[in-house]
Short mmCIF file of C-alpha atoms in Angstrom, two decimals:
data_model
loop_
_atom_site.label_atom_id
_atom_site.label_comp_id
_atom_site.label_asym_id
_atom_site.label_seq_id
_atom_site.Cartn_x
_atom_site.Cartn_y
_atom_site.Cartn_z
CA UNK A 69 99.09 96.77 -12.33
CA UNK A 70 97.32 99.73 -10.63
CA UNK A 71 99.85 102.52 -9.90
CA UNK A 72 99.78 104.94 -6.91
CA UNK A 73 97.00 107.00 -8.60
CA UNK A 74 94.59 104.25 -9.49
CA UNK A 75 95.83 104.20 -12.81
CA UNK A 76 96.14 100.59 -14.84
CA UNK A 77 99.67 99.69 -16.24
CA UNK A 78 100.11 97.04 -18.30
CA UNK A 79 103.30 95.09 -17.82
CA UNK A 80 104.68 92.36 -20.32
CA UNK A 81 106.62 89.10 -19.68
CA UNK A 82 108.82 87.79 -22.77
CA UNK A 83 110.17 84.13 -22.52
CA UNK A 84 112.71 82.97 -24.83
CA UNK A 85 114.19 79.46 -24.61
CA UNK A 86 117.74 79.85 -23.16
CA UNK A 87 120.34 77.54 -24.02
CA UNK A 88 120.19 75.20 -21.11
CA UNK A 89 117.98 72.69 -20.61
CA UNK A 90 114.28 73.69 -18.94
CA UNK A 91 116.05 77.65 -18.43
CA UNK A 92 114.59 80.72 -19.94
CA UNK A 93 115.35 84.07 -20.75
CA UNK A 94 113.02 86.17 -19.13
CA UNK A 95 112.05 90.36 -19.55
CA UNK A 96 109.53 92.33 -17.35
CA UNK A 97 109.07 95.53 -19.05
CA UNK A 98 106.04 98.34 -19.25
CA UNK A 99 104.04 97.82 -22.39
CA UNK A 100 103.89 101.44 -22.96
CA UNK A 101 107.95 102.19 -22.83
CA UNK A 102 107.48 105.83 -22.20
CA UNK A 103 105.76 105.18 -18.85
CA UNK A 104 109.66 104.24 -17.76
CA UNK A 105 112.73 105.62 -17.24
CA UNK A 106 116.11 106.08 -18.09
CA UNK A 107 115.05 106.74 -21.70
CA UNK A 108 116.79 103.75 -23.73
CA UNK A 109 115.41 101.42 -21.66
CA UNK A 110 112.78 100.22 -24.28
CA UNK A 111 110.28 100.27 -20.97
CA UNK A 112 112.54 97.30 -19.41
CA UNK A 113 112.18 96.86 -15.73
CA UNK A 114 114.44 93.55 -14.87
CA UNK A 115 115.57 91.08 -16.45
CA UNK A 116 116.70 87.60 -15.41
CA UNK A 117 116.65 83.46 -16.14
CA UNK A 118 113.90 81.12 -14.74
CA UNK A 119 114.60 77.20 -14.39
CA UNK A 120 112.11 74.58 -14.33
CA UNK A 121 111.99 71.23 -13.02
CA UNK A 122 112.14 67.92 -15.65
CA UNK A 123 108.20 67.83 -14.78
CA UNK A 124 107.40 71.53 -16.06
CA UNK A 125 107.24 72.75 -12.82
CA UNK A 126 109.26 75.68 -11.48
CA UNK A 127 112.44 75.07 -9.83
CA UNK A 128 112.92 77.35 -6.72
CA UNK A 129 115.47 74.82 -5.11
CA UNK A 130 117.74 74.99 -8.37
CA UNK A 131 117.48 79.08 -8.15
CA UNK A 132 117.42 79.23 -4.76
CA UNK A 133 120.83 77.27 -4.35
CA UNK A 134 122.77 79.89 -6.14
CA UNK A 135 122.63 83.46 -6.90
CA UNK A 136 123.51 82.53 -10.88
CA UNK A 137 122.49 79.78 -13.21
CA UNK A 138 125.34 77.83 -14.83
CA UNK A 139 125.94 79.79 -17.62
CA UNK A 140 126.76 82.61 -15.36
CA UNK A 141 123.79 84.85 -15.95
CA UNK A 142 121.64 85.67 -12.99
CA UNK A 143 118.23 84.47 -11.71
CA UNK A 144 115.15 86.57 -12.50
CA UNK A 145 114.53 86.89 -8.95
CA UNK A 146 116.77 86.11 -5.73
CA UNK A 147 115.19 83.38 -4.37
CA UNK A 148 118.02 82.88 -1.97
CA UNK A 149 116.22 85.60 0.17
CA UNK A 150 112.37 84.67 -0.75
CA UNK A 151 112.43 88.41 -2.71
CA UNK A 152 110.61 87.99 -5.85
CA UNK A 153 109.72 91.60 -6.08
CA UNK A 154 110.50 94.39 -8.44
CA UNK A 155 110.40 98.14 -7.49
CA UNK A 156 109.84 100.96 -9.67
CA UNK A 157 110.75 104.23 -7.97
CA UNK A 158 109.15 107.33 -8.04
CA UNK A 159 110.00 109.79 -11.04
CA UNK A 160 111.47 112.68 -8.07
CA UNK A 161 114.98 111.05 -7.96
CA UNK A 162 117.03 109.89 -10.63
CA UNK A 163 117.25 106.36 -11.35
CA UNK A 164 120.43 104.43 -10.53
CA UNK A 165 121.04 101.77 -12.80
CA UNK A 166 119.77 98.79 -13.02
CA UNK A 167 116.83 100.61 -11.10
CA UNK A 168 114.11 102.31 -13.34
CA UNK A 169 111.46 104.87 -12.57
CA UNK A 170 108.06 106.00 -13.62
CA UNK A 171 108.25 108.80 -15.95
CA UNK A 172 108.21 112.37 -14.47
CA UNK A 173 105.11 113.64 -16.17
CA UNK A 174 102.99 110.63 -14.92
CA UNK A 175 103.69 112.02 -11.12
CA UNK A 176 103.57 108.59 -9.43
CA UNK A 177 104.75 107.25 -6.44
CA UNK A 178 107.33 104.57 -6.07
CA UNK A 179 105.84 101.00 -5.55
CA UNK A 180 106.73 97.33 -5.31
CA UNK A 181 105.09 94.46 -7.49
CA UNK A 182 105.30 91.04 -6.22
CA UNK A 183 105.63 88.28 -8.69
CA UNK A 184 103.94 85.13 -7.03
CA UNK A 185 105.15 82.52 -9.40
CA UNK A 186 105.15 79.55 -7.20
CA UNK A 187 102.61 80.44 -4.78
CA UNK A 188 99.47 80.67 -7.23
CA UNK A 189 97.41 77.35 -7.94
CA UNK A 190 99.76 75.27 -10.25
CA UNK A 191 102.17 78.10 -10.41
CA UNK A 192 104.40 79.02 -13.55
CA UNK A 193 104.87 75.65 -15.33
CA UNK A 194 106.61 75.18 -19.04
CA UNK A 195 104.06 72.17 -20.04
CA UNK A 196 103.56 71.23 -23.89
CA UNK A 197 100.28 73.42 -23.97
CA UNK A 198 98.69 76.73 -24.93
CA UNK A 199 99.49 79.49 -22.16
CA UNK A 200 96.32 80.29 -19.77
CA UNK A 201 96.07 82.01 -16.62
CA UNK A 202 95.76 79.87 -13.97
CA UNK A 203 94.27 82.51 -11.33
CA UNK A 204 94.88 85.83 -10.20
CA UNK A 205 94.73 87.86 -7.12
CA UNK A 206 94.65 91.18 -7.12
CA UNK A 207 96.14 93.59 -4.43
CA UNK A 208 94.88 97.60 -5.63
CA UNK A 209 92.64 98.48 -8.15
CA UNK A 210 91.83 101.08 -11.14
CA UNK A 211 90.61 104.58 -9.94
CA UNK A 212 86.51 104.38 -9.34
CA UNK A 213 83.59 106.57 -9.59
CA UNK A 214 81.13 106.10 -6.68
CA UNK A 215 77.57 104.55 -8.46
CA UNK A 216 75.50 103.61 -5.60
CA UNK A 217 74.57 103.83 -1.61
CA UNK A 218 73.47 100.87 -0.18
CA UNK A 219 72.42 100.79 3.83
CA UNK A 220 71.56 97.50 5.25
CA UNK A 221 69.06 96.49 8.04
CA UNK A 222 72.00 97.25 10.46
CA UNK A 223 72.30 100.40 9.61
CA UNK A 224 76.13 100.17 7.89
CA UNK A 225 76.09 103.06 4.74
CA UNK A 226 78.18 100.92 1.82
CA UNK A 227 79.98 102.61 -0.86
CA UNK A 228 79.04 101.15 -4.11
CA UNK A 229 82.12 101.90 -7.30
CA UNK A 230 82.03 101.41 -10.63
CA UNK A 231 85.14 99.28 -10.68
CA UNK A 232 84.15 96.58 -8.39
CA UNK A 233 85.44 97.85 -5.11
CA UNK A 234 82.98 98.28 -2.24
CA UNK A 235 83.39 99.99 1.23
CA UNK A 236 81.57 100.75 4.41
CA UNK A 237 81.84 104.21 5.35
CA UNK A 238 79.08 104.65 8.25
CA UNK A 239 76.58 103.19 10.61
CA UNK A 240 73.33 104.86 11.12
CA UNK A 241 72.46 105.22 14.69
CA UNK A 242 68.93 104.72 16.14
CA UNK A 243 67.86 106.98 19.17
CA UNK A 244 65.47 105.47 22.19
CA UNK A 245 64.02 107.50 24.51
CA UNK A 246 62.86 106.56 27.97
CA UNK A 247 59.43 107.71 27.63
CA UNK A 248 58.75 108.04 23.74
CA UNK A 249 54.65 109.08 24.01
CA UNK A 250 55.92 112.08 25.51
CA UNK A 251 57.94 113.30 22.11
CA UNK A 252 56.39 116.62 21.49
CA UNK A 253 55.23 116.48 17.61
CA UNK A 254 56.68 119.16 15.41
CA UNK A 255 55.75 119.78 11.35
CA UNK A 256 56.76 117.22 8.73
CA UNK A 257 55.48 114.36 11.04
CA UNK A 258 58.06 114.41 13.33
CA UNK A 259 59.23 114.54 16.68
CA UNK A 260 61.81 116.30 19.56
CA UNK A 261 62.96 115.91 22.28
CA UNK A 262 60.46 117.39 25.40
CA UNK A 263 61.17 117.64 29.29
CA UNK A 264 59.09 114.60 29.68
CA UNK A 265 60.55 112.21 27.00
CA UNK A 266 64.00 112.17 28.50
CA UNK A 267 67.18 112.14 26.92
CA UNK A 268 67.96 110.26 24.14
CA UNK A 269 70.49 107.23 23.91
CA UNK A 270 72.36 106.12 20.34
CA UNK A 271 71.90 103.01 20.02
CA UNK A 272 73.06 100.41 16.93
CA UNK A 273 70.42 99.17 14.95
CA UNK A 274 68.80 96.36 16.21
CA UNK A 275 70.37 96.04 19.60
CA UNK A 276 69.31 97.13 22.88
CA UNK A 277 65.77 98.20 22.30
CA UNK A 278 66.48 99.63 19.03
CA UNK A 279 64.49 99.33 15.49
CA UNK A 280 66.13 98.24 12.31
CA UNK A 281 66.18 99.89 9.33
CA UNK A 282 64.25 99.36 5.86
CA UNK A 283 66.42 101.06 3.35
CA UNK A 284 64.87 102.36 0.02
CA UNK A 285 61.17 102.28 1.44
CA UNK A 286 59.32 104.94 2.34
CA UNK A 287 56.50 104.75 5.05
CA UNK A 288 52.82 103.78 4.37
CA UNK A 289 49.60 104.42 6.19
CA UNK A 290 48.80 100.80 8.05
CA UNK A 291 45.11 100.92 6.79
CA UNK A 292 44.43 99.26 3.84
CA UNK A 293 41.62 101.16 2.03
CA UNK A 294 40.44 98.40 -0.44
CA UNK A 295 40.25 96.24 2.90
CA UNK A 296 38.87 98.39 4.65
CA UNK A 297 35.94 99.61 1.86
CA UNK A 298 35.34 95.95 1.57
CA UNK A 299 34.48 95.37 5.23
CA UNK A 300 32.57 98.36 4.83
CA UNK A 301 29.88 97.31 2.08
CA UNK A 302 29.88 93.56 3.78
CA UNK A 303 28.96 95.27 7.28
CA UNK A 304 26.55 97.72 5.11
CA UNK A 305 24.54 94.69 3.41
CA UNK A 306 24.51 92.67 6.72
CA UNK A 307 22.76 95.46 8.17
CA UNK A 308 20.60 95.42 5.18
CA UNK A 309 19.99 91.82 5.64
CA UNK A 310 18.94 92.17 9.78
CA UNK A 311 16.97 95.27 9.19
CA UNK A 312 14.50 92.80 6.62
CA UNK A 313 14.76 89.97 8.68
CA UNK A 314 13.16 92.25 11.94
CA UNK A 315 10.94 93.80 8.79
CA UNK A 316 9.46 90.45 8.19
CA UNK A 317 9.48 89.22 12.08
CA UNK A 318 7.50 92.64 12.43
CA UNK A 319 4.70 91.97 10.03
CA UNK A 320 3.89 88.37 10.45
CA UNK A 321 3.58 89.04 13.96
CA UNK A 322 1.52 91.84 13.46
CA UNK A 323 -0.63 88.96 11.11
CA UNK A 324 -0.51 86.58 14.05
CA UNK A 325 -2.74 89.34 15.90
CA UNK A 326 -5.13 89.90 13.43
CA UNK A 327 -5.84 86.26 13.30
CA UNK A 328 -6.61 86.30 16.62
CA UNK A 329 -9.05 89.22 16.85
#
């Protein structure tokens, strides 16, 4: 679980087979006991019985129906009011029993961690197979070092972390102008505002008049010189090619007339 700092706790569930039919003894404890408190507690957190249906499944109705199993000991959770939380107080006051709380050095807030046993696809079941996790989901996260800025064509800045986790934290604004050829041009080819251009209106990316954006690129002349060279000699030798051709036209005229004299 990720505690009030971003920190990652690792809590255990122990099952041992209780002496009813389809019940179990179940513990929820920290796996590192000195991250709880009263000390004594072994890093136990609640404690409690689960029941399961003849078909594996878990049986809400059963615990739901009563606030103890027939043996007398109580449910892991009180299902009677839908509450299958625990809550793990913060290390400031001291812990009434059965209540625990985080250790004092750790500095951590009080929270509540919701056990989802039925709700999950397939749910806790007590089948004759090996244990896997069925899915999870996920509601906090470790601590994160920002690794990377993204900005799309719309102009939303994203927050990129190292532990998965990603967030928008601005929108770059595009300014129009009513008359933009009459930007006065300033060093570093740019521009400002002039009496003639007009004041300037923020506008989103991509809406009302506005550009989009091309993140990560930076701006090219719009001449392509190889092109552009190559165009160049072609034009070159076709003027090569005329000037011979009015050469040639030149002389055998000039023959024609000497014939003729």
């Amino acid at each position: 679980v990720s505690d009030s700092k971003g920190g990652q706790r690792n809590l255990t569930m122990s099952f041992v087979r209780g002496d009813l039919p389809n019940q179990w003894f179940v513990e929820i404890g920290a796996a590192d006991a000195t991250n709880i408190v009263p000390a004594g507690a072994n890093g136990m957190i609640k404690a409690g019985v689960l029941a399961f249906t003849p078909t594996g499944r878990l049986d809400v109705t059963t615990m739901a129906a009563s606030a103890n199993n027939a043996g007398g000991r109580p449910w892991l959770f009180d299902y009677q009011n839908d509450n299958t939380t625990i809550q793990i107080r913060a290390s400031a006051a001291a812990p009434v029993p059965p209540a625990v709380n985080w250790a004092v050095g750790l500095g951590l807030a009080e929270q509540t961690i919701s056990f989802d046993l039925d709700s999950t696809v397939g749910g806790l079941t007590q089948y004759d197979s090996p244990s896997v996790v069925g899915s999870t989901l996920t509601n906090g996260t470790a601590f994160g070092n920002l690794s990377e800025i993204e900005i799309a064509d719309d102009g939303f800045v994203t927050a990129i972390f190292d532990n998965g986790v990603t967030r928008r934290i601005a929108q770059v604004a595009l300014a129009t102008f009513p008359s933009v050829d009459s930007l006065a041009q300033v060093s570093g080819n740019a521009y400002q505002v002039s009496e003639n251009s007009g004041t300037f209106n923020l506008k989103t990316p991509g809406i009302g008049g506005a550009g989009s954006i091309a993140a990560s690129q930076l701006e090219a002349s719009t001449v392509d010189l190889s092109s552009e060279f190559t165009g160049l000699i072609t034009t070159q030798r076709a003027y090569s090619a005329s000037s011979k051709i009015i050469t040639t036209a030149d002389e055998m005229l000039e023959e024609l007339i000497r014939i003729k004299r």
